[in-house]
Amino acid sequence: MTDINWLTLAPPLALLVAASLGVVLGIGFRSTKPTALLSLVGVVVAFVFNILLLNRSGAGEALSSFGLRYLADQGALTFNVIILVGTALTLLVSYSYLQRAELEHAEFYPLILLSATGAMVMAAAGDFITLLLGLEILSLAVYVLSAWRQGVRESEEAGMKYFLLGAFASAFLIYGIALMYGATGHFTYAEVVTVLSAAGFDQPLLATLGGVFILAGLAFKAAFAPFHQWSPDVYTGAPTPVTTYMSVVVKAAAFAALLRVFAGVFPELGAVIPTLFGVLVALTMIVGNVTALVQRSVKRMLAYSAVAHAGYLGLAVLAAAQTGPQVGAGGVQGGLGTQAVIWYLLAYTFMNVGAFAVLTLVTDKNDHGDDLERFAGLGRSRPYLAAVMAIFMLSLAGIPPLAGFIGKILVFQAAISAGYLELAVIGIVTSIVAVVYYFRVVSAMYFREAEYEPQRTRSRATGFALGVAALGTVLLGLLPGWWYGLLNAGGQLLAGF
Amino acid sequence: MTLWTVLLPLVSALVLLAVPSRGLQRAVVLVSTFFTFLLALALPQAQPFETPWIEALGLYWSLDPAGAGGVLVLAAAIVVLPAALYASFAVTERTRGFLSLLLLMQAGLNGIFLAADLVLFYVFWEATLIPSLLLLGIWGREGRRQATLKYLTYAVAGSFIMLVAILALRPLSGAPSFRMEDLLPATQALPFFTQLWLFVAFALAFAVKLPLWPLHAWLPDFHEQNHASGVADAAGTLYKVGGWGFFAFALPLFPEAAVAASPYLLALAAFTAVYAAVIATAQTNLKRLLAYASLSHMGIVGVGVFGLYLAGLNGAVYLLAAQMLSTGGLFLITGMLYARRGSFELSEYGGLAKSAPALAAVTLFTIFASIGVPGLANFPGEFLSLMGAFQSSPLLGAFATLSVIAAGVYGVNLYQRLYQGEAQAGARDLGGLEALILAPLLTAILWFGLFPHPQLARIDVQAQEVMQGVSRVVAAPPSDPSSTELQATLAVGDAQGENE
């Protein structure tokens, strides 16, 4: 049975083709500019295909390939939007950064595209094997990218650490998949669920154990405490654009996968996994926020805050698993939790890319000088840069009327509706902690006098990315209905979750 | 029109950022604040504004101009107009940013007073914090960073806890949206203990912003460290909106819990009023003295609200509006004094009445208004608030009234130390511009003092609705035995309140 619907594969294929051509161009040209441009074009083409697919799927067409192993449903396609936005912004931030940091090799851009291909495959996976394939494609490229700064200990350490621990995580995932297969005899989610829910299923222990291992593997990628230990070191050691990419796209892909197994497979396994995951979520919110509080380096603070945000997203995933797809007036709809995850991720993409992009303009070419003191007086010396940074920080802190606030509202609303009041309370209390460390950056920029000569780095590409990110952060906050309406529109939307 | 009360300052704040010349900036600010004032005057005739925001979650952009909030919008507009004008002269560094933030604050405040959707209210409540923080943090004095962090921590800790309660409200009550009209019938039916913890969460946020002892610690530092012109202090005075939160949201949403908790809160408020007034008498720093005086007024606002009587509720909101004028005016005068002597220490002053008689007269007038002399703005509100407290608990009412005596002490003391006694050095008298700046405030103080009725009538409509919710609790069989006694006294007093 070769069931291949090429159209459904078009967005990742567009990236793949652009990546392959990019490598060739990189050999042919001295400059990296053609490769960079081609990569951006690849992302745009993928985006166009994705919109096309979104329209068709929104009209009620069921799109899939390989016998339900690759699902181009509304959920996957909406995740693709986030992945592509994150990738495009990363490419923009990378371009002038690589020149400055003398890290220019044409292969950088194709690697980003390859990794994004993997992310899309993960989002579309309807099968454990597809999930694993996506995860590996995604990760391999990022392992290389983290160690991009050759000869610098932090960067090489980051790459090595990420690779070793990533291999462990994959092993967990594969073991979990094997156990699940042993219990049910299937890889495809739909068939696994059929077997699990059938009367007289006699291997609940084996299946649950498999589920726990799968959860551990994915929790590693999404950086849930206590599986988050790698992330601060890797985030700090990797070149800043790679960190941007990891914190946004890799995270989106991990949550796409989590959401699908949680809403699809795990409800059949009883209360063990949600309980375990609830503990992870609580731990993540607390550990991420509290450790972020004591950091002096802004990059490291953002790394820990990324862990904390994983906790909030996890809370929404839990809520999604609880409510599941709802049958509303307009047909089947994704639950509050699902929508919260997707909404939050887009908002998070804008504000986090923005924050890291500002960082590339403040630090020197070796990514050094990201201490809080370096931000002192920025409000005076670089007023526009400081203003957008303030927007990102306040939004990440969840202050209205910016995007982060609406994201938090959606997440906590979903969690409370699903009955996770305790976790929501932990989430909000830890958010108070978060306000303090985000506000410290704002306070340094505006309330303190400069102690160092500020970096004068300027870049048109990064400036453009910053503009897009700031606009996105403000607009999503003021007009949340636009993106939310997209999630909510049409009968079939997000029915896959 | 209702929407423009919020949008006009907001848009002007953004326009201001694009205006390079100082004269033009001043013009923009004046036009904006003046038209906001006109809009505030016209609010009673305005139509409510409503449009869906995130419909699926039941969020609406819903503004209601009819209620008591309109009075507060009006008082705030009267303060912001002269304050902004004064700032355009007195703030010499980064004036544009200062003015822009001031207008943003006004937009946020108007939103707080007009919002008829709970989440929208929260958005304004929290968004107003940013300009307020930045005004303190950027233009403040030496200890500003410490003060900012303290202020931020208190404010955010309070309001995030309220956020949990807000979000929990809809799933718990099953209300179709966050609009007050939908929420009210649903939340009033909630069981007692659910109401109680929701009420406590709201009360924490409101108590920080009221502020109520012991959550007031941010206030003296906030005022002491703000810009010497006193404009940011005046704006901060407008932002003491905890009393409004209790009146417009916490009491009507959770009447049963409010009835049970009000005796304790009443005691706290009475204590705040007296404690702050007594501390004010011992202050040697002008701004700290005013900070404690303002805290004492807020205690009386609390006393009025937690008395849970019609008269008290009316008085509390009226006092909230009136103290914006009197305290705001006093803070602007402080700025003018600082411009003359370069210090806030009272020991640096004395005997100024000889060289600056007009300034002395204006100050005395505003101090009189502040300490509640009849015929001036604060008196009707203070009187009604205390009356409400007396009906609820004569003992606590009497105790709270002590603060009025202490107010007389610190008020007269303040005047004497500034203007009488040995003259250390002369000071220039009230200039034409300064007179122009203070004139609207003084007029409004007289206006609010002599003709309280039109504004009180607007407040009364909403206060009646709050009391209906409360009296329904009293009429219904008690679900909490401990509040029976209170309900009995309440029923008697309510009849008296109606006769008022």
Tab-separated table of C-alpha atoms in Angstrom, chain B residues 99-455:
chain	number	residue	atom	x	y	z
B	99	LEU	CA	4.196	63.432	29.202
B	100	SER	CA	3.542	60.423	27.038
B	101	LEU	CA	3.536	58.102	30.039
B	102	LEU	CA	1.285	60.491	31.933
B	103	LEU	CA	-1.267	60.316	29.126
B	104	LEU	CA	-0.950	56.526	29.002
B	105	MET	CA	-1.738	56.475	32.698
B	106	GLN	CA	-4.819	58.538	32.111
B	107	ALA	CA	-5.966	56.149	29.393
B	108	GLY	CA	-5.458	53.210	31.719
B	109	LEU	CA	-7.220	54.897	34.628
B	110	ASN	CA	-10.222	55.787	32.514
B	111	GLY	CA	-10.305	52.168	31.421
B	112	ILE	CA	-10.253	50.986	35.030
B	113	PHE	CA	-13.150	53.240	35.965
B	114	LEU	CA	-15.300	52.459	32.923
B	115	ALA	CA	-14.643	48.753	32.313
B	116	ALA	CA	-17.736	46.575	32.536
B	117	ASP	CA	-15.944	43.337	31.699
B	118	LEU	CA	-13.882	41.803	34.459
B	119	VAL	CA	-10.931	40.737	32.315
B	120	LEU	CA	-10.877	44.095	30.564
B	121	PHE	CA	-10.796	45.719	33.979
B	122	TYR	CA	-7.845	43.546	34.895
B	123	VAL	CA	-6.035	44.459	31.695
B	124	PHE	CA	-6.381	48.169	32.429
B	125	TRP	CA	-5.578	47.646	36.082
B	126	GLU	CA	-2.321	45.945	35.251
B	127	ALA	CA	-1.411	47.977	32.163
B	128	THR	CA	-1.597	51.217	34.130
B	129	LEU	CA	1.122	49.833	36.353
B	130	ILE	CA	3.722	50.074	33.565
B	131	PRO	CA	3.627	53.859	33.046
B	132	SER	CA	3.396	54.343	36.780
B	133	LEU	CA	6.499	52.195	37.315
B	134	LEU	CA	8.425	53.871	34.540
B	135	LEU	CA	7.578	57.347	35.831
B	136	LEU	CA	9.024	56.343	39.181
B	137	GLY	CA	11.954	54.375	37.821
B	138	ILE	CA	13.186	56.798	35.170
B	139	TRP	CA	12.450	60.195	36.657
B	140	GLY	CA	12.590	59.281	40.324
B	141	ARG	CA	15.170	60.322	42.907
B	142	GLU	CA	18.229	58.488	44.235
B	143	GLY	CA	16.421	55.625	45.934
B	144	ARG	CA	14.143	55.006	42.977
B	145	ARG	CA	15.279	51.516	42.053
B	146	GLN	CA	14.580	50.154	45.504
B	147	ALA	CA	11.230	51.917	45.559
B	148	THR	CA	10.315	50.638	42.099
B	149	LEU	CA	11.076	47.050	42.977
B	150	LYS	CA	9.048	47.297	46.172
B	151	TYR	CA	6.124	48.844	44.345
B	152	LEU	CA	6.301	46.270	41.561
B	153	THR	CA	6.447	43.320	43.931
B	154	TYR	CA	3.473	44.467	45.969
B	155	ALA	CA	1.377	45.358	42.953
B	156	VAL	CA	2.087	42.258	40.921
B	157	ALA	CA	1.791	39.827	43.811
B	158	GLY	CA	-1.637	41.248	44.593
B	159	SER	CA	-2.947	41.383	41.095
B	160	PHE	CA	-1.749	37.977	39.931
B	161	ILE	CA	-3.622	36.403	42.784
B	162	MET	CA	-6.682	38.296	41.635
B	163	LEU	CA	-6.078	36.930	38.142
B	164	VAL	CA	-6.457	33.358	39.399
B	165	ALA	CA	-9.773	34.294	40.934
B	166	ILE	CA	-10.949	36.069	37.795
B	167	LEU	CA	-10.112	33.101	35.617
B	168	ALA	CA	-11.704	30.674	38.028
B	169	LEU	CA	-14.896	32.724	38.134
B	170	ARG	CA	-16.348	31.629	34.840
B	171	PRO	CA	-15.856	27.874	35.131
B	172	LEU	CA	-17.066	28.012	38.753
B	173	SER	CA	-20.141	30.118	38.176
B	174	GLY	CA	-20.981	28.995	34.661
B	175	ALA	CA	-21.478	32.574	33.505
B	176	PRO	CA	-21.593	32.955	29.709
B	177	SER	CA	-19.072	35.806	29.622
B	178	PHE	CA	-16.876	38.035	31.765
B	179	ARG	CA	-19.243	40.983	31.411
B	180	MET	CA	-20.522	42.180	34.757
B	181	GLU	CA	-24.143	41.824	33.667
B	182	ASP	CA	-23.572	38.126	32.973
B	183	LEU	CA	-21.332	37.500	35.958
B	184	LEU	CA	-23.436	39.144	38.650
B	185	PRO	CA	-26.394	36.778	38.768
B	186	ALA	CA	-24.095	33.759	38.437
B	187	THR	CA	-21.530	34.630	41.100
B	188	GLN	CA	-24.052	35.745	43.663
B	189	ALA	CA	-25.404	32.213	43.620
B	190	LEU	CA	-22.044	30.620	44.394
B	191	PRO	CA	-21.736	28.724	47.685
B	192	PHE	CA	-20.361	30.665	50.617
B	193	PHE	CA	-16.877	29.176	50.818
B	194	THR	CA	-16.239	29.515	47.083
B	195	GLN	CA	-17.288	33.132	47.336
B	196	LEU	CA	-15.088	33.619	50.331
B	197	TRP	CA	-11.829	32.504	48.756
B	198	LEU	CA	-12.567	34.367	45.544
B	199	PHE	CA	-13.341	37.451	47.609
B	200	VAL	CA	-10.107	37.088	49.548
B	201	ALA	CA	-8.112	36.849	46.309
B	202	PHE	CA	-9.747	40.021	45.004
B	203	ALA	CA	-9.396	41.724	48.368
B	204	LEU	CA	-5.638	41.129	48.464
B	205	ALA	CA	-5.130	42.916	45.160
B	206	PHE	CA	-7.430	45.751	46.121
B	207	ALA	CA	-5.953	46.106	49.599
B	208	VAL	CA	-2.499	46.625	48.091
B	209	LYS	CA	-3.820	49.379	45.871
B	210	LEU	CA	-6.212	50.937	48.387
B	211	PRO	CA	-3.750	50.745	50.230
B	212	LEU	CA	-4.734	49.122	53.503
B	213	TRP	CA	-2.486	48.474	56.476
B	214	PRO	CA	-0.357	46.215	56.508
B	215	LEU	CA	-0.008	46.168	52.699
B	216	HIS	CA	0.804	49.861	52.400
B	217	ALA	CA	4.596	49.702	52.796
B	218	TRP	CA	5.264	50.604	49.166
B	219	LEU	CA	3.412	53.913	49.418
B	220	PRO	CA	5.734	56.213	51.426
B	221	ASP	CA	8.750	55.180	49.338
B	222	PHE	CA	6.742	55.559	46.155
B	223	HIS	CA	5.943	59.180	46.947
B	224	GLU	CA	9.271	60.087	48.479
B	225	GLN	CA	11.247	58.832	45.486
B	226	ASN	CA	9.052	60.170	42.704
B	227	HIS	CA	10.056	63.150	40.583
B	228	ALA	CA	10.411	66.377	42.532
B	229	SER	CA	7.736	68.140	40.480
B	230	GLY	CA	5.078	66.094	42.295
B	231	VAL	CA	3.321	65.345	39.010
B	232	ALA	CA	4.018	61.630	39.200
B	233	ASP	CA	2.764	61.652	42.790
B	234	ALA	CA	-0.449	63.286	41.687
B	235	ALA	CA	-0.818	60.635	38.994
B	236	GLY	CA	-0.030	57.962	41.573
B	237	THR	CA	-2.780	59.368	43.760
B	238	LEU	CA	-5.231	58.824	40.919
B	239	TYR	CA	-4.028	55.231	40.698
B	240	LYS	CA	-5.086	54.402	44.274
B	241	VAL	CA	-8.006	52.502	42.887
B	242	GLY	CA	-8.399	49.719	45.450
B	243	GLY	CA	-11.485	51.348	46.917
B	244	TRP	CA	-13.042	51.434	43.487
B	245	GLY	CA	-12.217	47.764	42.997
B	246	PHE	CA	-14.030	46.833	46.198
B	247	PHE	CA	-16.999	49.014	45.388
B	248	ALA	CA	-17.477	48.095	41.753
B	249	PHE	CA	-16.323	44.474	41.676
B	250	ALA	CA	-15.571	42.638	44.907
B	251	LEU	CA	-18.725	43.651	46.818
B	252	PRO	CA	-21.298	43.155	44.062
B	253	LEU	CA	-19.736	39.901	42.845
B	254	PHE	CA	-19.471	38.220	46.246
B	255	PRO	CA	-22.034	39.827	48.540
B	256	GLU	CA	-22.237	36.885	50.916
B	257	ALA	CA	-18.482	36.791	51.448
B	258	ALA	CA	-18.366	40.564	51.653
B	259	VAL	CA	-20.919	40.594	54.455
B	260	ALA	CA	-18.909	38.025	56.363
B	261	ALA	CA	-15.530	39.667	55.832
B	262	SER	CA	-16.496	43.308	56.147
B	263	PRO	CA	-16.208	43.625	59.952
B	264	TYR	CA	-12.558	42.590	59.780
B	265	LEU	CA	-11.833	44.793	56.818
B	266	LEU	CA	-13.668	47.655	58.494
B	267	ALA	CA	-11.416	47.291	61.516
B	268	LEU	CA	-8.324	47.242	59.292
B	269	ALA	CA	-9.467	50.315	57.405
B	270	ALA	CA	-10.255	52.226	60.590
B	271	PHE	CA	-6.857	51.300	61.949
B	272	THR	CA	-5.196	52.396	58.686
B	273	ALA	CA	-6.944	55.757	58.856
B	274	VAL	CA	-5.868	56.485	62.414
B	275	TYR	CA	-2.434	54.912	62.231
B	276	ALA	CA	-1.483	56.798	59.069
B	277	ALA	CA	-2.808	60.093	60.404
B	278	VAL	CA	-0.841	59.705	63.622
B	279	ILE	CA	2.333	58.817	61.723
B	280	ALA	CA	1.765	61.797	59.438
B	281	THR	CA	1.944	64.136	62.414
B	282	ALA	CA	5.484	62.937	63.129
B	283	GLN	CA	6.915	63.241	59.605
B	284	THR	CA	9.697	65.676	58.825
B	285	ASN	CA	9.706	65.098	55.089
B	286	LEU	CA	7.036	66.930	53.138
B	287	LYS	CA	6.337	64.138	50.684
B	288	ARG	CA	6.279	61.394	53.292
B	289	LEU	CA	3.857	63.478	55.315
B	290	LEU	CA	1.545	63.783	52.343
B	291	ALA	CA	1.942	60.079	51.591
B	292	TYR	CA	0.719	59.181	55.077
B	293	ALA	CA	-2.033	61.802	54.894
B	294	SER	CA	-3.191	60.241	51.658
B	295	LEU	CA	-3.009	56.780	53.251
B	296	SER	CA	-5.218	58.054	56.041
B	297	HIS	CA	-7.818	59.271	53.531
B	298	MET	CA	-7.706	55.882	51.887
B	299	GLY	CA	-8.407	54.332	55.254
B	300	ILE	CA	-11.544	56.424	55.459
B	301	VAL	CA	-12.508	55.342	51.955
B	302	GLY	CA	-12.128	51.780	53.198
B	303	VAL	CA	-14.200	52.548	56.265
B	304	GLY	CA	-16.961	53.859	54.012
B	305	VAL	CA	-16.891	50.832	51.740
B	306	PHE	CA	-16.696	48.157	54.430
B	307	GLY	CA	-19.440	49.725	56.508
B	308	LEU	CA	-21.688	48.226	53.826
B	309	TYR	CA	-24.234	51.024	54.101
B	310	LEU	CA	-25.606	53.112	51.320
B	311	ALA	CA	-24.331	56.350	52.822
B	312	GLY	CA	-20.873	54.913	53.377
B	313	LEU	CA	-20.572	53.524	49.850
B	314	ASN	CA	-21.632	56.845	48.381
B	315	GLY	CA	-19.226	58.684	50.590
B	316	ALA	CA	-16.311	56.369	49.846
B	317	VAL	CA	-16.505	56.828	46.090
B	318	TYR	CA	-17.072	60.543	46.487
B	319	LEU	CA	-14.081	60.843	48.785
B	320	LEU	CA	-12.025	58.857	46.294
B	321	ALA	CA	-12.816	61.467	43.651
B	322	ALA	CA	-12.389	64.416	46.006
B	323	GLN	CA	-9.038	63.342	47.400
B	324	MET	CA	-7.732	63.106	43.835
B	325	LEU	CA	-8.290	66.860	43.689
B	326	SER	CA	-7.012	67.811	47.137
B	327	THR	CA	-4.087	65.391	47.423
B	328	GLY	CA	-3.203	65.878	43.778
B	329	GLY	CA	-3.216	69.625	44.325
B	330	LEU	CA	-1.040	69.316	47.408
B	331	PHE	CA	1.508	67.238	45.528
B	332	LEU	CA	1.694	69.831	42.760
B	333	ILE	CA	2.217	72.535	45.407
B	334	THR	CA	5.025	70.418	46.867
B	335	GLY	CA	6.657	70.488	43.461
B	336	MET	CA	6.365	74.266	43.391
B	337	LEU	CA	7.879	74.504	46.862
B	338	TYR	CA	10.735	72.271	45.804
B	339	ALA	CA	11.359	74.505	42.819
B	340	ARG	CA	11.925	77.342	45.308
B	341	ARG	CA	13.942	75.703	48.057
B	342	GLY	CA	15.327	72.509	46.546
B	343	SER	CA	14.346	70.317	49.469
B	344	PHE	CA	11.468	68.363	50.905
B	345	GLU	CA	12.731	68.534	54.482
B	346	LEU	CA	10.330	70.610	56.547
B	347	SER	CA	13.249	71.984	58.550
B	348	GLU	CA	14.355	73.868	55.438
B	349	TYR	CA	11.126	75.816	55.365
B	350	GLY	CA	9.448	78.372	57.591
B	351	GLY	CA	8.064	81.865	57.484
B	352	LEU	CA	7.318	81.786	53.774
B	353	ALA	CA	3.969	83.511	54.292
B	354	LYS	CA	5.657	86.900	54.377
B	355	SER	CA	7.430	86.614	51.067
B	356	ALA	CA	4.895	84.382	49.313
B	357	PRO	CA	1.444	85.251	50.676
B	358	ALA	CA	-0.527	84.019	47.674
B	359	LEU	CA	1.207	80.637	47.704
B	360	ALA	CA	0.506	80.412	51.422
B	361	ALA	CA	-3.176	81.123	50.908
B	362	VAL	CA	-3.504	78.558	48.150
B	363	THR	CA	-1.704	75.958	50.236
B	364	LEU	CA	-3.883	76.640	53.239
B	365	PHE	CA	-6.990	76.281	51.105
B	366	THR	CA	-5.833	72.916	49.735
B	367	ILE	CA	-4.785	71.672	53.173
B	368	PHE	CA	-8.213	72.621	54.491
B	369	ALA	CA	-9.801	70.701	51.646
B	370	SER	CA	-7.597	67.731	52.428
B	371	ILE	CA	-8.402	67.583	56.129
B	372	GLY	CA	-12.111	67.755	55.435
B	373	VAL	CA	-13.218	71.290	56.234
B	374	PRO	CA	-16.925	71.643	55.377
B	375	GLY	CA	-17.661	73.357	52.101
B	376	LEU	CA	-14.594	71.873	50.430
B	377	ALA	CA	-14.221	68.721	48.365
B	378	ASN	CA	-13.308	66.057	50.924
B	379	PHE	CA	-15.968	66.912	53.471
B	380	PRO	CA	-19.085	65.279	51.971
B	381	GLY	CA	-17.262	62.043	51.220
B	382	GLU	CA	-15.562	61.879	54.571
B	383	PHE	CA	-18.742	62.637	56.447
B	384	LEU	CA	-20.816	60.052	54.591
B	385	SER	CA	-18.092	57.409	54.885
B	386	LEU	CA	-17.846	57.833	58.624
B	387	MET	CA	-21.618	57.854	58.919
B	388	GLY	CA	-21.756	54.501	57.148
B	389	ALA	CA	-19.176	53.163	59.555
B	390	PHE	CA	-21.123	54.405	62.568
B	391	GLN	CA	-24.200	52.567	61.392
B	392	SER	CA	-22.271	49.363	61.020
B	393	SER	CA	-20.164	49.571	64.152
B	394	PRO	CA	-20.348	52.657	66.383
B	395	LEU	CA	-17.137	51.682	68.100
B	396	LEU	CA	-15.041	51.410	64.938
B	397	GLY	CA	-16.774	54.471	63.521
B	398	ALA	CA	-15.771	56.472	66.546
B	399	PHE	CA	-12.260	55.125	66.314
B	400	ALA	CA	-11.969	56.062	62.631
B	401	THR	CA	-13.210	59.549	63.442
B	402	LEU	CA	-10.103	60.037	65.559
B	403	SER	CA	-8.200	60.276	62.288
B	404	VAL	CA	-10.067	63.487	61.503
B	405	ILE	CA	-8.659	65.021	64.675
B	406	ALA	CA	-5.160	63.828	63.813
B	407	ALA	CA	-5.673	65.270	60.337
B	408	GLY	CA	-6.315	68.657	61.893
B	409	VAL	CA	-3.061	68.303	63.797
B	410	TYR	CA	-0.869	67.367	60.873
B	411	GLY	CA	-2.626	69.816	58.543
B	412	VAL	CA	-2.163	72.843	60.740
B	413	ASN	CA	1.299	71.671	61.699
B	414	LEU	CA	2.255	71.421	58.062
B	415	TYR	CA	1.051	74.920	57.324
B	416	GLN	CA	2.839	76.367	60.326
B	417	ARG	CA	6.135	74.750	59.541
B	418	LEU	CA	6.017	75.866	55.943
B	419	TYR	CA	4.738	79.363	56.195
B	420	GLN	CA	4.898	80.654	59.739
B	421	GLY	CA	7.573	81.179	62.304
B	422	GLU	CA	11.085	82.398	61.713
B	423	ALA	CA	11.766	83.106	58.053
B	424	GLN	CA	15.026	81.454	56.964
B	425	ALA	CA	15.004	83.006	53.546
B	426	GLY	CA	12.402	84.486	51.255
B	427	ALA	CA	10.817	82.769	48.330
B	428	ARG	CA	9.223	84.033	45.186
B	429	ASP	CA	5.437	84.251	45.351
B	430	LEU	CA	2.974	82.337	43.228
B	431	GLY	CA	3.717	83.089	39.583
B	432	GLY	CA	1.106	83.619	36.890
B	433	LEU	CA	1.690	80.222	35.334
B	434	GLU	CA	1.523	78.452	38.677
B	435	ALA	CA	-1.708	80.244	39.484
B	436	LEU	CA	-3.089	79.137	36.139
B	437	ILE	CA	-2.097	75.550	36.901
B	438	LEU	CA	-3.676	75.492	40.345
B	439	ALA	CA	-6.804	77.419	39.378
B	440	PRO	CA	-8.766	74.483	37.900
B	441	LEU	CA	-7.966	72.345	40.937
B	442	LEU	CA	-9.056	74.984	43.415
B	443	THR	CA	-12.229	75.626	41.454
B	444	ALA	CA	-13.000	71.942	41.331
B	445	ILE	CA	-12.369	71.611	45.075
B	446	LEU	CA	-14.978	74.270	45.725
B	447	TRP	CA	-17.317	72.798	43.162
B	448	PHE	CA	-17.098	69.297	44.617
B	449	GLY	CA	-17.467	70.753	48.121
B	450	LEU	CA	-20.440	73.018	47.550
B	451	PHE	CA	-22.411	71.052	44.970
B	452	PRO	CA	-21.907	67.375	45.693
B	453	HIS	CA	-25.371	66.398	44.602
B	454	PRO	CA	-25.056	65.837	40.834
B	455	GLN	CA	-22.013	63.596	41.279
